[in-house]
mmCIF file of C-alpha atoms and ligand atoms in Angstrom:
data_model
loop_
_atom_site.group_PDB
_atom_site.id
_atom_site.type_symbol
_atom_site.label_atom_id
_atom_site.label_comp_id
_atom_site.label_asym_id
_atom_site.label_seq_id
_atom_site.Cartn_x
_atom_site.Cartn_y
_atom_site.Cartn_z
ATOM 1 C CA MET A 1 0.000 0.000 0.000
ATOM 2 C CA LYS A 2 1.379 3.391 -0.895
ATOM 3 C CA PRO A 3 0.680 6.496 1.142
ATOM 4 C CA LEU A 4 -0.965 9.406 -0.646
ATOM 5 C CA VAL A 5 2.043 11.258 -2.003
ATOM 6 C CA LYS A 6 0.554 14.695 -2.444
ATOM 7 C CA PRO A 7 -1.631 15.548 0.552
ATOM 8 C CA LEU A 8 -3.353 18.839 -0.004
ATOM 9 C CA PHE A 9 -5.550 21.015 2.152
ATOM 10 C CA VAL A 10 -8.452 22.854 0.690
ATOM 11 C CA VAL A 11 -10.432 25.497 2.489
ATOM 12 C CA ALA A 12 -12.435 24.258 5.462
ATOM 13 C CA MET A 13 -15.659 25.502 3.892
ATOM 14 C CA CYS A 14 -15.170 23.051 1.058
ATOM 15 C CA ALA A 15 -15.005 20.161 3.484
ATOM 16 C CA ALA A 16 -18.468 20.940 4.805
ATOM 17 C CA LEU A 17 -20.518 18.215 3.195
ATOM 18 C CA SER A 18 -22.165 18.957 -0.112
ATOM 19 C CA SER A 19 -20.990 22.580 -0.069
ATOM 20 C CA CYS A 20 -18.642 21.798 -2.939
ATOM 21 C CA SER A 21 -17.353 18.803 -4.791
ATOM 22 C CA ASP A 22 -13.827 17.783 -3.873
ATOM 23 C CA ASP A 23 -13.337 16.274 -7.306
ATOM 24 C CA SER A 24 -14.176 19.481 -9.117
ATOM 25 C CA SER A 25 -12.320 21.778 -6.747
ATOM 26 C CA PRO A 26 -9.370 23.374 -8.531
ATOM 27 C CA ASP A 27 -7.446 23.230 -5.232
ATOM 28 C CA SER A 28 -7.904 19.571 -4.442
ATOM 29 C CA THR A 29 -5.682 16.686 -5.368
ATOM 30 C CA SER A 30 -7.108 13.291 -6.101
ATOM 31 C CA SER A 31 -5.726 10.165 -7.605
ATOM 32 C CA GLY A 32 -7.003 6.657 -8.163
ATOM 33 C CA SER A 33 -7.608 3.734 -10.459
ATOM 34 C CA SER A 34 -10.111 5.571 -12.663
ATOM 35 C CA GLU A 35 -11.136 9.163 -13.191
ATOM 36 C CA SER A 36 -14.015 8.841 -10.756
ATOM 37 C CA SER A 37 -12.330 6.830 -8.004
ATOM 38 C CA GLY A 38 -9.633 7.896 -5.607
ATOM 39 C CA LEU A 39 -8.672 9.646 -2.444
ATOM 40 C CA VAL A 40 -8.812 13.315 -1.500
ATOM 41 C CA GLU A 41 -7.476 14.813 1.709
ATOM 42 C CA SER A 42 -8.661 18.211 2.923
ATOM 43 C CA GLU A 43 -9.240 20.249 6.078
ATOM 44 C CA PHE A 44 -12.530 19.597 7.918
ATOM 45 C CA GLY A 45 -12.084 22.299 10.524
ATOM 46 C CA LYS A 46 -10.125 23.159 13.636
ATOM 47 C CA MET A 47 -10.178 21.808 17.168
ATOM 48 C CA PRO A 48 -11.061 24.333 19.905
ATOM 49 C CA GLY A 49 -7.291 24.440 20.630
ATOM 50 C CA GLY A 50 -6.544 25.353 17.012
ATOM 51 C CA GLU A 51 -5.218 22.018 15.658
ATOM 52 C CA SER A 52 -6.216 21.316 12.094
ATOM 53 C CA VAL A 53 -8.528 18.318 11.552
ATOM 54 C CA LYS A 54 -8.401 16.452 8.258
ATOM 55 C CA ILE A 55 -11.184 14.761 6.333
ATOM 56 C CA PHE A 56 -10.516 12.045 3.746
ATOM 57 C CA THR A 57 -12.866 11.405 0.838
ATOM 58 C CA LEU A 58 -12.680 7.892 -0.587
ATOM 59 C CA THR A 59 -14.461 7.197 -3.887
ATOM 60 C CA ASN A 60 -14.771 3.902 -5.720
ATOM 61 C CA THR A 61 -15.379 3.106 -9.387
ATOM 62 C CA ASN A 62 -19.132 2.664 -8.754
ATOM 63 C CA GLY A 63 -19.516 6.155 -7.326
ATOM 64 C CA MET A 64 -19.658 5.083 -3.689
ATOM 65 C CA GLU A 65 -18.111 7.774 -1.522
ATOM 66 C CA ALA A 66 -16.983 7.632 2.115
ATOM 67 C CA LYS A 67 -15.853 10.616 4.162
ATOM 68 C CA VAL A 68 -13.740 9.878 7.232
ATOM 69 C CA THR A 69 -12.353 12.444 9.654
ATOM 70 C CA GLU A 70 -9.429 12.383 12.055
ATOM 71 C CA TYR A 71 -11.709 13.614 14.844
ATOM 72 C CA GLY A 72 -13.036 10.533 16.637
ATOM 73 C CA ALA A 73 -11.928 8.347 13.674
ATOM 74 C CA ILE A 74 -15.491 9.062 12.539
ATOM 75 C CA LEU A 75 -17.290 7.991 9.382
ATOM 76 C CA VAL A 76 -18.859 11.330 8.390
ATOM 77 C CA SER A 77 -20.938 10.081 5.460
ATOM 78 C CA LEU A 78 -21.321 7.136 3.115
ATOM 79 C CA GLN A 79 -22.963 7.508 -0.290
ATOM 80 C CA VAL A 80 -24.397 4.188 -1.481
ATOM 81 C CA PRO A 81 -26.265 3.354 -4.738
ATOM 82 C CA ASP A 82 -29.848 2.055 -4.641
ATOM 83 C CA LYS A 83 -31.379 -0.462 -7.085
ATOM 84 C CA ASP A 84 -31.625 2.251 -9.763
ATOM 85 C CA GLY A 85 -28.079 3.448 -9.188
ATOM 86 C CA ASN A 86 -29.110 6.578 -7.239
ATOM 87 C CA LEU A 87 -26.573 7.553 -4.608
ATOM 88 C CA ALA A 88 -27.579 8.719 -1.136
ATOM 89 C CA ASP A 89 -25.900 9.156 2.219
ATOM 90 C CA VAL A 90 -27.103 6.338 4.486
ATOM 91 C CA THR A 91 -25.658 7.575 7.800
ATOM 92 C CA HIS A 92 -26.694 10.034 10.515
ATOM 93 C CA GLY A 93 -24.196 12.732 11.461
ATOM 94 C CA TYR A 94 -23.297 16.373 10.944
ATOM 95 C CA ASP A 95 -22.241 18.627 8.076
ATOM 96 C CA THR A 96 -19.466 20.278 10.045
ATOM 97 C CA LEU A 97 -16.830 19.375 12.614
ATOM 98 C CA GLU A 98 -18.599 21.606 15.159
ATOM 99 C CA GLY A 99 -21.556 19.201 15.158
ATOM 100 C CA TRP A 100 -19.360 16.279 16.071
ATOM 101 C CA LEU A 101 -17.516 18.225 18.779
ATOM 102 C CA THR A 102 -20.744 18.363 20.783
ATOM 103 C CA ASN A 103 -22.358 15.104 19.581
ATOM 104 C CA THR A 104 -23.466 12.801 22.376
ATOM 105 C CA SER A 105 -24.862 9.968 20.235
ATOM 106 C CA TYR A 106 -21.572 8.548 18.876
ATOM 107 C CA PHE A 107 -22.715 9.012 15.247
ATOM 108 C CA GLY A 108 -20.215 7.272 12.950
ATOM 109 C CA ALA A 109 -17.623 7.075 15.687
ATOM 110 C CA THR A 110 -14.870 4.728 16.622
ATOM 111 C CA VAL A 111 -15.805 3.921 20.208
ATOM 112 C CA GLY A 112 -13.287 2.857 22.868
ATOM 113 C CA ARG A 113 -11.442 1.886 24.937
ATOM 114 C CA PHE A 114 -14.422 -0.336 25.782
ATOM 115 C CA GLY A 115 -17.507 -0.098 23.561
ATOM 116 C CA ASN A 116 -20.867 -0.615 25.288
ATOM 117 C CA ARG A 117 -21.301 -0.908 29.065
ATOM 118 C CA ILE A 118 -19.206 -1.915 32.056
ATOM 119 C CA ALA A 119 -21.302 -2.460 35.200
ATOM 120 C CA HIS A 120 -20.739 0.237 37.849
ATOM 121 C CA GLY A 121 -17.586 1.257 35.894
ATOM 122 C CA LYS A 122 -15.573 -1.390 37.755
ATOM 123 C CA PHE A 123 -13.527 -4.406 36.723
ATOM 124 C CA SER A 124 -10.485 -6.346 37.915
ATOM 125 C CA ILE A 125 -7.416 -7.677 36.154
ATOM 126 C CA ASP A 126 -5.137 -10.125 37.980
ATOM 127 C CA GLY A 127 -6.921 -9.331 41.249
ATOM 128 C CA LYS A 128 -6.473 -5.566 41.013
ATOM 129 C CA GLU A 129 -9.659 -3.476 40.806
ATOM 130 C CA TYR A 130 -9.981 -0.506 38.474
ATOM 131 C CA SER A 131 -12.632 2.229 38.546
ATOM 132 C CA LEU A 132 -13.850 4.018 35.458
ATOM 133 C CA VAL A 133 -16.054 7.067 35.150
ATOM 134 C CA THR A 134 -19.791 6.290 35.125
ATOM 135 C CA ASN A 135 -21.382 8.317 32.330
ATOM 136 C CA ASN A 136 -24.660 6.494 31.700
ATOM 137 C CA ASP A 137 -27.529 5.219 33.859
ATOM 138 C CA PRO A 138 -30.217 3.220 32.074
ATOM 139 C CA GLY A 139 -32.946 2.231 34.549
ATOM 140 C CA GLY A 140 -31.293 4.650 37.001
ATOM 141 C CA ILE A 141 -28.318 2.301 37.414
ATOM 142 C CA PRO A 142 -24.931 3.984 36.780
ATOM 143 C CA CYS A 143 -22.469 2.316 34.406
ATOM 144 C CA HIS A 144 -19.536 3.143 32.165
ATOM 145 C CA LEU A 145 -20.542 3.548 28.480
ATOM 146 C CA HIS A 146 -18.441 3.696 25.295
ATOM 147 C CA GLY A 147 -15.117 4.627 26.926
ATOM 148 C CA GLY A 148 -16.303 7.372 29.268
ATOM 149 C CA THR A 149 -16.820 11.115 29.044
ATOM 150 C CA LYS A 150 -13.897 11.552 26.636
ATOM 151 C CA GLY A 151 -13.699 8.308 24.737
ATOM 152 C CA TYR A 152 -11.997 7.642 21.405
ATOM 153 C CA ASP A 153 -14.884 9.395 19.636
ATOM 154 C CA LYS A 154 -13.813 12.670 21.270
ATOM 155 C CA VAL A 155 -10.063 12.671 20.567
ATOM 156 C CA LEU A 156 -8.030 13.731 17.568
ATOM 157 C CA TRP A 157 -6.481 10.829 15.666
ATOM 158 C CA LYS A 158 -3.670 11.097 13.115
ATOM 159 C CA GLY A 159 -4.776 10.061 9.632
ATOM 160 C CA GLU A 160 -2.865 8.942 6.570
ATOM 161 C CA GLY A 161 -4.480 8.081 3.257
ATOM 162 C CA PHE A 162 -3.418 5.151 1.090
ATOM 163 C CA GLU A 163 -4.287 3.636 -2.244
ATOM 164 C CA SER A 164 -3.601 0.144 -3.471
ATOM 165 C CA GLY A 165 -5.024 -1.417 -6.671
ATOM 166 C CA SER A 166 -8.813 -1.492 -6.429
ATOM 167 C CA GLU A 167 -9.026 -0.035 -2.919
ATOM 168 C CA ARG A 168 -8.278 3.169 -1.098
ATOM 169 C CA GLY A 169 -8.509 4.115 2.544
ATOM 170 C CA VAL A 170 -7.274 5.948 5.573
ATOM 171 C CA LYS A 171 -5.242 4.651 8.493
ATOM 172 C CA LEU A 172 -5.816 6.506 11.777
ATOM 173 C CA THR A 173 -3.633 6.169 14.847
ATOM 174 C CA TYR A 174 -4.136 7.214 18.455
ATOM 175 C CA VAL A 175 -2.050 6.570 21.566
ATOM 176 C CA SER A 176 -4.363 6.292 24.562
ATOM 177 C CA PRO A 177 -2.334 7.163 27.681
ATOM 178 C CA ASP A 178 -2.092 4.943 30.760
ATOM 179 C CA GLY A 179 -4.927 5.986 33.113
ATOM 180 C CA GLU A 180 -7.048 7.648 30.422
ATOM 181 C CA GLU A 181 -10.674 7.553 31.642
ATOM 182 C CA GLY A 182 -9.406 5.144 34.338
ATOM 183 C CA TYR A 183 -8.086 2.376 32.044
ATOM 184 C CA PRO A 184 -4.668 0.857 32.815
ATOM 185 C CA GLY A 185 -1.875 0.659 30.226
ATOM 186 C CA THR A 186 -0.823 2.812 27.292
ATOM 187 C CA LEU A 187 -2.827 1.528 24.338
ATOM 188 C CA THR A 188 -1.574 2.179 20.807
ATOM 189 C CA VAL A 189 -4.540 1.958 18.440
ATOM 190 C CA GLU A 190 -4.688 1.837 14.659
ATOM 191 C CA VAL A 191 -8.031 2.038 12.840
ATOM 192 C CA THR A 192 -8.260 1.563 9.076
ATOM 193 C CA TYR A 193 -11.201 2.385 6.826
ATOM 194 C CA THR A 194 -11.045 0.908 3.318
ATOM 195 C CA LEU A 195 -13.430 1.312 0.361
ATOM 196 C CA THR A 196 -13.060 -1.293 -2.393
ATOM 197 C CA ASP A 197 -14.327 -1.336 -5.975
ATOM 198 C CA SER A 198 -16.561 -4.282 -5.088
ATOM 199 C CA ASN A 199 -18.553 -1.997 -2.718
ATOM 200 C CA ASP A 200 -17.054 -3.347 0.480
ATOM 201 C CA PHE A 201 -16.528 -0.786 3.213
ATOM 202 C CA VAL A 202 -14.167 -2.171 5.818
ATOM 203 C CA TRP A 203 -13.465 -0.900 9.331
ATOM 204 C CA GLU A 204 -10.594 -2.560 11.151
ATOM 205 C CA ALA A 205 -8.995 -1.881 14.557
ATOM 206 C CA LYS A 206 -5.686 -3.133 15.914
ATOM 207 C CA ALA A 207 -4.148 -2.337 19.288
ATOM 208 C CA THR A 208 -1.186 -3.145 21.499
ATOM 209 C CA THR A 209 -0.571 -2.294 25.148
ATOM 210 C CA ASP A 210 2.338 -1.849 27.560
ATOM 211 C CA ALA A 211 0.344 -3.207 30.549
ATOM 212 C CA PRO A 212 -2.661 -5.527 30.927
ATOM 213 C CA THR A 213 -5.886 -3.732 30.036
ATOM 214 C CA VAL A 214 -9.423 -4.402 28.801
ATOM 215 C CA LEU A 215 -10.762 -3.250 25.454
ATOM 216 C CA ASN A 216 -13.597 -3.558 22.970
ATOM 217 C CA ILE A 217 -13.104 -1.043 20.163
ATOM 218 C CA VAL A 218 -16.304 -0.670 18.174
ATOM 219 C CA HIS A 219 -17.569 1.095 15.049
ATOM 220 C CA HIS A 220 -20.768 3.016 15.777
ATOM 221 C CA SER A 221 -22.400 4.234 12.551
ATOM 222 C CA TYR A 222 -26.135 4.920 12.495
ATOM 223 C CA TRP A 223 -27.708 3.501 9.329
ATOM 224 C CA ASN A 224 -30.848 4.383 7.433
ATOM 225 C CA LEU A 225 -30.552 2.663 4.064
ATOM 226 C CA SER A 226 -33.401 4.697 2.562
ATOM 227 C CA GLY A 227 -31.063 7.678 2.395
ATOM 228 C CA ASP A 228 -33.849 9.803 3.924
ATOM 229 C CA ALA A 229 -32.989 10.555 7.546
ATOM 230 C CA ASN A 230 -36.573 11.622 8.241
ATOM 231 C CA THR A 231 -37.911 8.097 7.810
ATOM 232 C CA SER A 232 -38.174 5.300 10.367
ATOM 233 C CA ILE A 233 -35.937 2.238 10.174
ATOM 234 C CA ASN A 234 -38.881 0.173 11.435
ATOM 235 C CA ASP A 235 -39.594 -0.728 7.799
ATOM 236 C CA HIS A 236 -36.095 -2.169 7.203
ATOM 237 C CA GLU A 237 -35.704 -5.955 7.093
ATOM 238 C CA LEU A 238 -33.029 -7.435 9.299
ATOM 239 C CA LYS A 239 -31.422 -10.831 9.509
ATOM 240 C CA LEU A 240 -28.950 -11.637 12.317
ATOM 241 C CA PHE A 241 -26.827 -14.769 12.080
ATOM 242 C CA SER A 242 -27.542 -15.665 15.662
ATOM 243 C CA ASP A 243 -29.679 -18.048 17.701
ATOM 244 C CA HIS A 244 -29.053 -16.394 21.089
ATOM 245 C CA TYR A 245 -29.082 -12.927 22.575
ATOM 246 C CA LEU A 246 -27.662 -11.767 25.886
ATOM 247 C CA ALA A 247 -30.453 -11.108 28.380
ATOM 248 C CA THR A 248 -29.861 -7.951 30.432
ATOM 249 C CA ASP A 249 -30.944 -6.430 33.714
ATOM 250 C CA ALA A 250 -32.650 -3.032 33.948
ATOM 251 C CA GLY A 251 -29.242 -1.343 33.630
ATOM 252 C CA LEU A 252 -28.764 -3.063 30.228
ATOM 253 C CA ILE A 253 -25.934 -5.156 31.704
ATOM 254 C CA PRO A 254 -25.943 -8.817 30.532
ATOM 255 C CA THR A 255 -27.099 -11.149 33.301
ATOM 256 C CA GLY A 256 -24.970 -14.027 31.987
ATOM 257 C CA GLU A 257 -27.943 -15.774 30.383
ATOM 258 C CA LYS A 258 -27.632 -16.603 26.682
ATOM 259 C CA ALA A 259 -31.312 -16.643 25.812
ATOM 260 C CA ALA A 260 -32.628 -18.615 22.830
ATOM 261 C CA VAL A 261 -34.298 -16.362 20.256
ATOM 262 C CA THR A 262 -36.746 -19.027 19.063
ATOM 263 C CA GLY A 263 -40.364 -18.019 19.486
ATOM 264 C CA THR A 264 -39.531 -14.487 20.647
ATOM 265 C CA PRO A 265 -39.464 -11.036 19.003
ATOM 266 C CA MET A 266 -35.650 -11.280 19.313
ATOM 267 C CA ASP A 267 -35.600 -13.917 16.544
ATOM 268 C CA PHE A 268 -33.942 -12.424 13.462
ATOM 269 C CA SER A 269 -32.409 -15.741 12.379
ATOM 270 C CA SER A 270 -34.516 -15.275 9.255
ATOM 271 C CA ALA A 271 -35.237 -11.789 7.892
ATOM 272 C CA HIS A 272 -37.916 -9.824 9.758
ATOM 273 C CA VAL A 273 -39.256 -6.309 9.408
ATOM 274 C CA ILE A 274 -37.833 -4.479 12.434
ATOM 275 C CA GLY A 275 -41.042 -2.696 13.398
ATOM 276 C CA ALA A 276 -43.242 -5.788 13.208
ATOM 277 C CA ARG A 277 -42.555 -6.940 16.772
ATOM 278 C CA VAL A 278 -40.691 -4.077 18.470
ATOM 279 C CA GLU A 279 -43.718 -3.009 20.522
ATOM 280 C CA GLU A 280 -44.529 -6.522 21.763
ATOM 281 C CA ASP A 281 -44.924 -7.013 25.476
ATOM 282 C CA PHE A 282 -41.607 -8.818 25.930
ATOM 283 C CA GLU A 283 -39.309 -8.169 28.878
ATOM 284 C CA ALA A 284 -36.081 -7.604 26.918
ATOM 285 C CA LEU A 285 -37.806 -5.051 24.665
ATOM 286 C CA LYS A 286 -39.307 -3.269 27.660
ATOM 287 C CA LEU A 287 -35.905 -3.023 29.379
ATOM 288 C CA GLY A 288 -34.155 -1.779 26.213
ATOM 289 C CA GLY A 289 -36.915 0.604 25.135
ATOM 290 C CA GLY A 290 -36.865 -1.484 21.949
ATOM 291 C CA TYR A 291 -33.985 -3.406 20.399
ATOM 292 C CA ASP A 292 -30.730 -2.654 22.233
ATOM 293 C CA HIS A 293 -29.038 -5.992 22.836
ATOM 294 C CA ALA A 294 -26.048 -8.120 21.930
ATOM 295 C CA TRP A 295 -26.708 -11.175 19.780
ATOM 296 C CA VAL A 296 -24.147 -13.988 20.026
ATOM 297 C CA LEU A 297 -22.989 -14.865 16.517
ATOM 298 C CA ASN A 298 -23.272 -18.445 15.327
ATOM 299 C CA GLY A 299 -20.122 -20.295 14.387
ATOM 300 C CA THR A 300 -17.462 -17.779 15.421
ATOM 301 C CA LYS A 301 -13.957 -19.179 15.344
ATOM 302 C CA ASP A 302 -10.833 -17.392 16.467
ATOM 303 C CA GLY A 303 -9.870 -14.784 13.930
ATOM 304 C CA ASP A 304 -12.138 -15.944 11.072
ATOM 305 C CA LEU A 305 -14.769 -13.687 9.539
ATOM 306 C CA VAL A 306 -18.344 -14.894 9.971
ATOM 307 C CA LYS A 307 -21.600 -13.480 8.680
ATOM 308 C CA ALA A 308 -23.222 -11.249 11.274
ATOM 309 C CA ALA A 309 -26.123 -9.320 9.730
ATOM 310 C CA LYS A 310 -28.040 -8.490 6.591
ATOM 311 C CA LEU A 311 -30.064 -5.269 6.484
ATOM 312 C CA ARG A 312 -32.349 -4.320 3.583
ATOM 313 C CA ASP A 313 -34.487 -1.308 2.816
ATOM 314 C CA PRO A 314 -37.423 -2.604 0.740
ATOM 315 C CA GLU A 315 -38.118 0.819 -0.819
ATOM 316 C CA THR A 316 -34.708 1.513 -2.340
ATOM 317 C CA GLY A 317 -33.448 -2.086 -2.403
ATOM 318 C CA ARG A 318 -30.211 -1.089 -0.676
ATOM 319 C CA VAL A 319 -28.638 -4.006 1.173
ATOM 320 C CA MET A 320 -25.839 -3.956 3.740
ATOM 321 C CA GLU A 321 -24.303 -7.251 4.844
ATOM 322 C CA ILE A 322 -21.885 -7.316 7.764
ATOM 323 C CA SER A 323 -19.243 -9.903 8.556
ATOM 324 C CA THR A 324 -16.796 -9.846 11.441
ATOM 325 C CA ASN A 325 -14.220 -11.746 13.491
ATOM 326 C CA GLN A 326 -15.962 -10.731 16.750
ATOM 327 C CA PRO A 327 -18.243 -12.960 18.876
ATOM 328 C CA ALA A 328 -21.320 -10.688 19.022
ATOM 329 C CA ILE A 329 -23.259 -7.895 17.367
ATOM 330 C CA GLN A 330 -25.128 -5.104 19.133
ATOM 331 C CA PHE A 331 -28.349 -4.216 17.359
ATOM 332 C CA TYR A 332 -29.435 -0.829 18.678
ATOM 333 C CA GLY A 333 -32.648 0.451 17.119
ATOM 334 C CA GLY A 334 -32.116 4.181 17.701
ATOM 335 C CA ASN A 335 -34.466 4.162 20.700
ATOM 336 C CA PHE A 336 -32.754 7.089 22.414
ATOM 337 C CA LEU A 337 -32.970 9.382 19.365
ATOM 338 C CA ASP A 338 -35.569 11.981 20.302
ATOM 339 C CA GLY A 339 -35.200 14.905 17.910
ATOM 340 C CA THR A 340 -32.740 16.829 20.086
ATOM 341 C CA ALA A 341 -29.749 16.171 17.772
ATOM 342 C CA THR A 342 -29.998 18.295 14.632
ATOM 343 C CA GLY A 343 -27.736 16.842 12.005
ATOM 344 C CA LYS A 344 -26.972 16.962 8.283
ATOM 345 C CA GLY A 345 -29.127 19.361 6.308
ATOM 346 C CA GLY A 346 -30.765 20.618 9.535
ATOM 347 C CA VAL A 347 -32.677 17.372 10.083
ATOM 348 C CA ALA A 348 -33.686 16.725 13.711
ATOM 349 C CA TYR A 349 -33.058 13.020 14.181
ATOM 350 C CA GLN A 350 -36.230 11.461 15.540
ATOM 351 C CA HIS A 351 -36.889 8.212 17.395
ATOM 352 C CA ARG A 352 -35.752 5.126 15.410
ATOM 353 C CA THR A 353 -34.713 7.018 12.278
ATOM 354 C CA ALA A 354 -31.438 5.067 12.255
ATOM 355 C CA LEU A 355 -30.010 1.901 13.760
ATOM 356 C CA CYS A 356 -26.580 0.659 14.778
ATOM 357 C CA LEU A 357 -25.133 -2.770 14.060
ATOM 358 C CA GLU A 358 -21.943 -2.911 16.107
ATOM 359 C CA THR A 359 -19.777 -6.012 16.026
ATOM 360 C CA GLU A 360 -18.146 -6.433 19.405
ATOM 361 C CA ASN A 361 -17.181 -8.552 22.378
ATOM 362 C CA TYR A 362 -19.984 -8.999 24.925
ATOM 363 C CA PRO A 363 -21.044 -5.874 26.836
ATOM 364 C CA ASP A 364 -19.554 -5.982 30.352
ATOM 365 C CA ALA A 365 -17.242 -8.833 29.232
ATOM 366 C CA PRO A 366 -14.616 -7.858 31.867
ATOM 367 C CA ASN A 367 -17.099 -8.855 34.611
ATOM 368 C CA ASN A 368 -18.492 -11.975 32.951
ATOM 369 C CA PRO A 369 -16.349 -15.131 33.342
ATOM 370 C CA ASP A 370 -18.292 -16.838 30.509
ATOM 371 C CA ALA A 371 -17.599 -14.062 27.985
ATOM 372 C CA PRO A 372 -14.665 -14.234 25.583
ATOM 373 C CA SER A 373 -11.748 -12.514 27.329
ATOM 374 C CA ALA A 374 -11.568 -8.744 26.882
ATOM 375 C CA VAL A 375 -8.068 -8.553 28.398
ATOM 376 C CA LEU A 376 -5.109 -7.537 26.251
ATOM 377 C CA ARG A 377 -1.586 -8.117 27.575
ATOM 378 C CA PRO A 378 1.788 -6.775 26.463
ATOM 379 C CA GLY A 379 3.034 -8.730 23.461
ATOM 380 C CA GLU A 380 -0.503 -9.469 22.179
ATOM 381 C CA THR A 381 -2.304 -7.659 19.354
ATOM 382 C CA TYR A 382 -6.021 -6.931 19.435
ATOM 383 C CA HIS A 383 -7.645 -7.253 16.017
ATOM 384 C CA HIS A 384 -11.258 -6.430 15.192
ATOM 385 C CA LYS A 385 -12.401 -6.542 11.575
ATOM 386 C CA MET A 386 -15.812 -5.542 10.288
ATOM 387 C CA VAL A 387 -16.773 -5.715 6.608
ATOM 388 C CA HIS A 388 -19.865 -3.875 5.316
ATOM 389 C CA SER A 389 -20.788 -5.228 1.866
ATOM 390 C CA PHE A 390 -23.244 -3.095 -0.085
ATOM 391 C CA SER A 391 -25.509 -4.195 -2.922
ATOM 392 C CA ALA A 392 -29.083 -3.645 -4.098
ATOM 393 C CA GLU A 393 -31.860 -6.163 -4.722
HETATM 394 C C1 BGC B 401 -25.957 1.250 22.938
HETATM 395 C C2 BGC B 401 -27.123 2.086 23.377
HETATM 396 C C3 BGC B 401 -26.661 3.507 23.536
HETATM 397 C C4 BGC B 401 -26.099 3.989 22.239
HETATM 398 C C5 BGC B 401 -25.566 5.389 22.361
HETATM 399 C C6 BGC B 401 -25.435 1.814 21.650
HETATM 400 O O1 BGC B 401 -24.285 1.111 21.292
HETATM 401 O O2 BGC B 401 -26.330 -0.090 22.749
HETATM 402 O O3 BGC B 401 -27.659 1.602 24.578
HETATM 403 O O4 BGC B 401 -27.687 4.333 23.963
HETATM 404 O O5 BGC B 401 -25.059 3.152 21.841
HETATM 405 O O6 BGC B 401 -25.451 5.964 21.146
#
């Protein structure tokens, strides 16, 4: 893979989505395997302290376009073709960096050090207890969520674009200091986003540590495959390659029970319309305010990619299939969206107008002896790969 040889900054205004086309800008530099595909690097804005923040635009030969910023290692937008070839952005988020600086919903973010919840913000490694900030309290029960008050979604990463044959991407690095948000060990993290000419959009995280720590680095995009952020995702069809979900308590912490999905509204082992059963009188749905659970993936084997999910919007025909090397997937149905976040194009994001499909280790894995280990030790490398394959049918 070769790094982009001629990085170039264009005016910040131009990086605001849809305000101008990077390809047509006389100031921008792009290169790639065809005239329409390639990689463009520009300035997205400035941090409150004045540091410049880059945005990378990746385009493939089918017109798919991904924008990724160094702030939060965030996916800013993803343009995907429908069954008639029409492109639309299928993610929630903001037009400008300022939106993301104050975002509290983790739109598009890389979440860490530990994605999802840790009960009471406490865990032990080798008999030593650690305390993390508690920044969330579903059911009135405090817990640690998504890395704390300043998780990986709120820090500035260092990005470098690359192109190689039929793919292009951006590698982002961040060194998370020992003690950050209460976590032990200096963690060196590398996240790579890649867009291929076969319409695969890949997010991959690797990490090493200088002391034992726990981690679960997660990609947190909010999807609405219709491309219209005003519509509900209740009409999308979802299949999850899973026969069990993790039952939770009122604080959305797994109880340890792997519950069979058969005969329940949690059964997505064949495709179901999301809204068909979400209001059923079923304890897990009551506790989550809808779907907000981890499903245990069938047939996971160390390191191998397995199918995790297939999401389809019947209107536009857009399909997103997800595969991963992780043991579980969090399906969050956008239950906490309530119109208070005003995002791209001034749209106030309403209840269930987007959903997250986050491949992951089990929530609260550090406190669950039956969960796959979430501990990383010096000399080991954490590796999480997530492939989003787009098509239309
Ligand atoms: C969690 C939700 C949480 C949301 C925050 C999801 O990963 O499952 O419970 O509210 O993130 O954006």
